[in-house]
């Protein structure tokens, strides 16, 4: 006869088997969902008549020229492929009457590139110069490369970095007061200095302080029980799949979006605002349901949500102690 311990053990084995199968199958469904989104919205389609897709391609190319312009010792043969690609994209923009920010940036960088001492007298530079004269627009911003000295660099040095980094906590309860657009926009502008792959900046942030909209979004998020109702401002942080061109970039939107998310939290912290990240580790079903009720563009992948509010005078937070340093650090060595 089986002992009760054996019965419990068999029962647990069966339950675990079902749980594990469930995870494997839902994991597969999740990967398929991501793959379908990559097929439907990824930048691999190279449709340069789509302005957004073209703009990502332009940033990709003109950033490579910016890099070339910034090297102390540059290879004089480098960059020409990007030059011709940018010229082609400028012509597409002109033909479709859709000149925008990135066309102006492209033109300015091309002008700087062909004006380099090693390029200026080349025949190809002369013909590119003539080609560029066809485009009668200029950028108001400065693009290319710039001098950047040590005193400029050191402006970012904090006397006590611990005061900044170790005072950020996730707050889940806030003052009953909405954060104004001025602060929200400022934090976003600060966070936009986040680095991104080839400077593509594929981010898009949706913001609401409308209780009804906020609650309808939070209904599909599973980490806001007990505090979601009183969140004053909610951001949905997304990245645009269109910005990523190749299969090797299949995870880049999560990475670039994650980096922006952290910068945003630090930007709010620097402005005296409290935040709590809210995961969007969601099932395909909930991701689709959310897209039915709010205006998130289909090519925008939701990275996470962010609750923002004014901290109270006295708050209670989770300690969330950090793991021992040795657990997360090793010296990298050859095998
Ligand atoms: C991507 C991400 C998703 C998170 N999702 C939730 C969430 O759904 N609900 C919640 O209460 N906290 C959430 N958190 C907050 C974490 O629990 C918190 O950052 C962690 O415990 C460390 O604490 P600290 O932020 O106070 O340092 C999330 C954090 C991150 C980075």
Coordinates of C-alpha atoms and ligand atoms in Angstrom, one line a residue:
X1 CA 0.0 0.0 0.0
X2 CA 1.2 3.5 -0.9
X3 CA 2.1 5.7 2.0
X4 CA 0.5 9.1 2.0
X5 CA 3.9 10.6 1.3
X6 CA 4.1 8.5 -1.9
X7 CA 0.6 9.7 -2.9
X8 CA 1.6 13.3 -2.4
X9 CA 4.8 12.8 -4.4
X10 CA 2.9 11.2 -7.3
X11 CA 0.3 13.9 -7.2
X12 CA 3.0 16.6 -7.3
X13 CA 4.8 14.9 -10.2
X14 CA 1.6 14.9 -12.3
X15 CA 0.9 18.5 -11.4
X16 CA 4.5 19.5 -12.2
X17 CA 4.3 17.7 -15.5
X18 CA 1.2 19.6 -16.5
X19 CA 2.7 22.9 -15.3
X20 CA 5.9 22.3 -17.3
X21 CA 4.0 21.3 -20.5
X22 CA 1.9 24.4 -20.1
X23 CA 5.0 26.6 -19.9
X24 CA 6.6 25.0 -22.9
X25 CA 3.5 25.3 -25.0
X26 CA 2.7 28.9 -24.0
X27 CA 6.4 29.7 -24.5
X28 CA 6.2 28.4 -28.0
X29 CA 3.0 30.5 -28.6
X30 CA 4.9 33.6 -27.3
X31 CA 7.8 33.0 -29.7
X32 CA 5.5 32.5 -32.6
X33 CA 3.7 35.7 -31.7
X34 CA 7.0 37.6 -31.7
X35 CA 8.0 36.0 -34.9
X36 CA 4.8 36.9 -36.6
X37 CA 5.2 40.5 -35.4
X38 CA 8.8 40.5 -36.8
X39 CA 7.4 39.2 -40.2
X40 CA 4.6 41.7 -40.3
X41 CA 6.3 44.8 -39.0
X42 CA 10.0 44.3 -39.0
X43 CA 12.2 46.6 -41.1
X44 CA 13.5 43.7 -43.2
X45 CA 10.9 44.6 -45.8
X46 CA 13.1 47.6 -46.9
X47 CA 10.1 49.6 -48.2
X48 CA 11.8 53.0 -48.7
X49 CA 8.5 54.6 -49.6
X50 CA 7.4 54.2 -46.0
X51 CA 8.7 57.4 -44.5
X52 CA 9.4 55.9 -41.0
X53 CA 11.3 53.0 -42.5
X54 CA 13.3 55.3 -44.7
X55 CA 14.1 57.5 -41.8
X56 CA 15.5 54.6 -39.8
X57 CA 17.7 53.7 -42.8
X58 CA 18.9 57.2 -43.1
X59 CA 19.9 57.4 -39.4
X60 CA 21.7 54.1 -39.8
X61 CA 23.7 55.5 -42.8
X62 CA 24.4 59.0 -41.6
X63 CA 25.4 57.8 -38.2
X64 CA 28.0 55.6 -39.9
X65 CA 29.3 58.8 -41.6
X66 CA 29.2 60.6 -38.3
X67 CA 31.4 57.9 -36.9
X68 CA 33.8 58.2 -39.9
X69 CA 33.9 62.0 -39.3
X70 CA 34.7 61.5 -35.6
X71 CA 37.8 59.3 -35.9
X72 CA 41.1 61.0 -35.3
X73 CA 42.6 58.8 -38.0
X74 CA 40.0 57.8 -40.5
X75 CA 40.2 55.4 -43.4
X76 CA 39.8 57.6 -46.5
X77 CA 38.1 54.9 -48.4
X78 CA 35.3 54.3 -45.9
X79 CA 31.8 55.7 -46.0
X80 CA 31.2 56.0 -49.8
X81 CA 28.6 53.2 -49.8
X82 CA 26.6 55.1 -47.2
X83 CA 27.0 58.3 -49.2
X84 CA 25.4 56.9 -52.3
X85 CA 22.7 55.2 -50.3
X86 CA 21.8 58.5 -48.6
X87 CA 21.7 60.3 -52.0
X88 CA 19.3 57.6 -53.2
X89 CA 17.1 58.1 -50.1
X90 CA 17.2 61.9 -50.5
X91 CA 16.0 61.5 -54.1
X92 CA 13.1 59.2 -52.9
X93 CA 12.2 61.8 -50.3
X94 CA 12.2 64.6 -52.9
X95 CA 10.2 62.6 -55.4
X96 CA 7.5 61.8 -52.8
X97 CA 7.5 65.4 -51.5
X98 CA 8.1 64.2 -48.0
X99 CA 11.3 66.1 -46.9
X100 CA 11.7 65.9 -43.1
X101 CA 14.2 66.1 -40.3
X102 CA 16.3 63.1 -41.4
X103 CA 16.6 64.3 -45.0
X104 CA 18.0 67.7 -43.7
X105 CA 20.4 65.9 -41.4
X106 CA 21.5 63.6 -44.2
X107 CA 22.2 66.5 -46.5
X108 CA 24.3 68.3 -43.9
X109 CA 26.4 65.3 -43.1
X110 CA 27.0 64.5 -46.7
X111 CA 28.2 68.1 -47.2
X112 CA 30.6 67.7 -44.3
X113 CA 31.8 64.4 -45.6
X114 CA 32.7 65.5 -49.1
X115 CA 34.3 68.6 -47.6
X116 CA 36.9 66.6 -45.7
X117 CA 40.4 67.5 -46.8
X118 CA 41.0 64.0 -48.2
X119 CA 37.7 64.0 -50.1
X120 CA 37.2 67.6 -51.3
X121 CA 39.2 67.3 -54.5
X122 CA 37.9 64.0 -55.6
X123 CA 35.8 63.9 -58.8
X124 CA 33.1 62.0 -57.0
X125 CA 32.9 64.7 -54.3
X126 CA 32.3 67.3 -57.0
X127 CA 29.5 65.4 -58.6
X128 CA 27.9 64.7 -55.2
X129 CA 28.2 68.4 -54.4
X130 CA 26.2 69.2 -57.6
X131 CA 23.7 66.5 -56.7
X132 CA 23.2 68.0 -53.2
X133 CA 22.6 71.5 -54.7
X134 CA 19.3 70.1 -56.0
X135 CA 18.0 69.9 -52.5
X136 CA 16.9 73.4 -51.4
X137 CA 16.6 72.7 -47.6
X138 CA 18.9 72.9 -44.6
X139 CA 18.9 71.6 -41.1
X140 CA 18.5 73.9 -38.1
X141 CA 20.5 71.4 -36.0
X142 CA 24.2 70.7 -36.2
X143 CA 25.1 67.2 -37.3
X144 CA 28.3 65.3 -37.9
X145 CA 31.1 65.3 -35.3
X146 CA 32.2 67.8 -32.7
X147 CA 35.2 68.5 -30.4
X148 CA 34.5 67.3 -26.9
X149 CA 37.0 68.1 -24.2
X150 CA 37.6 66.7 -20.8
X151 CA 36.1 69.6 -18.8
X152 CA 32.8 69.1 -20.8
X153 CA 32.9 65.4 -20.1
X154 CA 33.5 65.9 -16.4
X155 CA 30.3 68.0 -16.0
X156 CA 28.6 64.6 -15.6
X157 CA 30.7 63.5 -12.7
X158 CA 28.8 63.3 -9.5
X159 CA 30.5 64.0 -6.2
X160 CA 28.5 61.3 -4.5
X161 CA 27.0 59.0 -7.1
X162 CA 25.6 56.8 -4.2
X163 CA 23.3 59.7 -3.2
X164 CA 21.7 59.5 -6.6
X165 CA 21.7 55.8 -7.4
X166 CA 20.9 54.4 -4.0
X167 CA 18.0 56.8 -3.3
X168 CA 15.9 55.5 -6.2
X169 CA 13.3 53.1 -5.0
X170 CA 10.2 51.8 -6.7
X171 CA 7.3 53.7 -5.2
X172 CA 3.8 52.2 -5.5
X173 CA 1.9 54.8 -3.7
X174 CA 2.0 58.4 -4.6
X175 CA 0.4 61.8 -3.7
X176 CA -3.1 62.3 -5.1
X177 CA -1.8 64.7 -7.7
X178 CA -1.1 64.4 -11.4
X179 CA 2.3 65.1 -12.7
X180 CA 2.1 67.9 -15.3
X181 CA 3.2 67.5 -19.0
X182 CA 6.2 69.9 -18.4
X183 CA 7.8 67.4 -16.0
X184 CA 6.8 64.3 -18.1
X185 CA 8.2 65.9 -21.3
X186 CA 11.4 67.0 -19.6
X187 CA 12.1 63.5 -18.3
X188 CA 11.5 62.0 -21.7
X189 CA 13.8 64.6 -23.3
X190 CA 16.5 63.7 -20.8
X191 CA 16.0 60.0 -21.3
X192 CA 16.3 60.5 -25.1
X193 CA 20.0 60.9 -24.6
X194 CA 20.0 57.1 -24.0
X195 CA 22.3 55.4 -26.5
X196 CA 20.7 53.1 -29.1
X197 CA 21.9 50.9 -31.8
X198 CA 23.3 53.1 -34.7
X199 CA 21.4 55.9 -32.9
X200 CA 18.2 54.6 -34.3
X201 CA 16.1 55.8 -31.3
X202 CA 13.3 53.6 -32.2
X203 CA 11.4 54.5 -29.0
X204 CA 7.8 55.7 -28.7
X205 CA 6.3 56.7 -25.4
X206 CA 2.5 56.8 -24.8
X207 CA 1.4 58.9 -21.8
X208 CA -1.9 59.2 -20.0
X209 CA -3.2 60.8 -16.8
X210 CA -6.8 60.0 -17.7
X211 CA -8.1 57.6 -15.0
X212 CA -10.3 55.7 -17.4
X213 CA -7.6 55.1 -20.0
X214 CA -5.1 54.3 -17.3
X215 CA -7.4 51.7 -15.7
X216 CA -8.3 50.1 -19.0
X217 CA -4.6 49.6 -19.6
X218 CA -3.8 48.3 -16.1
X219 CA -6.6 45.8 -16.3
X220 CA -4.3 43.8 -18.6
X221 CA -1.2 44.2 -16.5
X222 CA -0.6 41.7 -13.7
X223 CA 1.6 43.5 -11.2
X224 CA -0.5 46.5 -10.0
X225 CA -2.9 44.9 -7.6
X226 CA -3.6 47.1 -4.5
X227 CA -2.0 50.3 -6.1
X228 CA -2.9 50.5 -9.8
X229 CA -6.1 52.4 -9.1
X230 CA -4.2 55.4 -7.6
X231 CA -1.4 55.7 -10.0
X232 CA -1.5 59.4 -11.2
X233 CA 0.4 59.1 -14.5
X234 CA 1.1 56.1 -16.7
X235 CA 3.6 55.7 -19.5
X236 CA 3.6 52.9 -22.0
X237 CA 7.2 52.5 -23.3
X238 CA 7.5 50.9 -26.8
X239 CA 10.0 50.5 -29.6
X240 CA 9.3 50.4 -33.3
X241 CA 10.0 47.1 -34.9
X242 CA 10.4 48.8 -38.3
X243 CA 13.7 50.2 -37.1
X244 CA 15.4 46.8 -37.0
X245 CA 16.4 45.4 -40.4
X246 CA 18.0 42.0 -40.0
X247 CA 17.4 38.7 -38.2
X248 CA 20.4 39.3 -36.0
X249 CA 18.6 42.4 -34.6
X250 CA 15.6 40.4 -33.5
X251 CA 16.1 41.2 -29.9
X252 CA 17.4 44.8 -30.4
X253 CA 14.1 46.4 -29.8
X254 CA 13.9 44.9 -26.3
X255 CA 17.4 46.0 -25.5
X256 CA 17.1 49.6 -26.8
X257 CA 13.6 49.9 -25.1
X258 CA 15.0 48.5 -21.8
X259 CA 17.8 51.0 -21.9
X260 CA 15.4 53.9 -22.5
X261 CA 13.2 52.7 -19.7
X262 CA 16.0 52.8 -17.2
X263 CA 17.1 56.2 -18.3
X264 CA 13.5 57.4 -17.9
X265 CA 13.4 56.1 -14.3
X266 CA 16.6 57.9 -13.5
X267 CA 15.4 61.1 -15.3
X268 CA 12.3 61.1 -13.1
X269 CA 14.4 60.5 -10.1
X270 CA 16.6 63.4 -10.9
X271 CA 13.5 65.6 -11.2
X272 CA 12.2 64.5 -7.8
X273 CA 9.5 62.2 -9.2
X274 CA 8.8 58.7 -8.1
X275 CA 8.3 55.7 -10.5
X276 CA 7.5 52.1 -10.5
X277 CA 8.2 49.9 -13.5
X278 CA 5.3 47.6 -14.4
X279 CA 6.2 44.5 -16.5
X280 CA 4.6 43.8 -19.8
X281 CA 5.6 40.1 -19.8
X282 CA 2.3 39.4 -21.3
X283 CA 0.5 36.6 -23.2
X284 CA -0.1 37.3 -26.9
X285 CA -3.8 37.4 -26.0
X286 CA -3.5 40.3 -23.6
X287 CA -1.0 42.1 -25.8
X288 CA -3.6 42.0 -28.6
X289 CA -6.5 42.9 -26.3
X290 CA -4.7 46.0 -25.1
X291 CA -4.0 47.1 -28.7
X292 CA -7.8 46.9 -29.3
X293 CA -8.6 49.4 -26.7
X294 CA -5.8 52.0 -26.9
X295 CA -4.0 53.7 -29.9
X296 CA -0.7 51.8 -29.8
X297 CA 0.6 51.4 -33.3
X298 CA 0.9 47.8 -34.4
X299 CA 4.6 48.0 -35.2
X300 CA 5.3 49.3 -31.7
X301 CA 6.4 46.6 -29.3
X302 CA 5.4 47.2 -25.7
X303 CA 8.5 47.0 -23.5
X304 CA 7.0 47.9 -20.1
X305 CA 4.7 50.4 -18.4
X306 CA 5.9 53.0 -16.0
X307 CA 3.9 54.5 -13.1
X308 CA 4.9 58.1 -12.3
X309 CA 3.8 60.3 -9.4
X310 CA 4.9 62.7 -6.7
X311 CA 6.4 60.9 -3.7
X312 CA 4.6 61.4 -0.3
X313 CA 6.4 63.1 2.6
X314 CA 6.6 59.7 4.2
X315 CA 6.7 56.5 2.1
X316 CA 7.1 52.9 2.7
X317 CA 9.1 50.9 0.1
X318 CA 10.3 47.4 -0.4
X319 CA 13.9 47.0 0.7
X320 CA 14.6 44.9 -2.4
X321 CA 18.1 44.1 -1.1
X322 CA 20.7 43.4 -3.8
X323 CA 22.4 40.1 -4.3
X324 CA 26.0 39.6 -3.0
X325 CA 28.3 41.3 -5.5
X326 CA 30.3 38.0 -6.0
X327 CA 27.2 36.3 -7.4
X328 CA 27.0 38.7 -10.4
X329 CA 30.7 39.5 -11.1
X330 CA 33.5 37.4 -12.6
X331 CA 36.7 38.2 -14.3
X332 CA 36.5 37.3 -18.0
X333 CA 39.3 35.0 -19.0
X334 CA 40.4 32.9 -21.9
X335 CA 39.4 29.2 -21.6
Ligands
LIG1 C1 10.9 45.5 -16.1 C2 10.4 45.6 -14.6 C3 9.1 45.2 -14.4 C4 8.6 45.4 -13.1 N1 7.2 45.1 -12.9 C5 6.7 45.3 -11.7 C6 5.3 45.1 -11.5 O1 4.6 44.6 -12.4 N2 4.8 45.4 -10.3 C7 5.5 45.9 -9.3 O2 5.0 46.2 -8.2 N3 6.9 46.1 -9.4 C8 7.5 45.9 -10.6 N4 8.8 46.1 -10.8 C9 9.6 46.7 -9.7 C10 10.6 45.7 -9.1 O3 9.9 44.9 -8.2 C11 11.7 46.5 -8.4 O4 12.3 47.3 -9.4 C12 12.7 45.7 -7.7 O5 12.1 45.0 -6.6 C13 13.8 46.5 -7.2 O6 13.4 47.5 -6.3 P1 13.7 49.0 -6.5 O7 13.2 49.4 -7.8 O8 13.0 49.7 -5.3 O9 15.2 49.2 -6.4 C14 9.4 45.9 -12.1 C15 10.7 46.3 -12.3 C16 11.2 46.2 -13.6 C17 12.6 46.6 -13.9

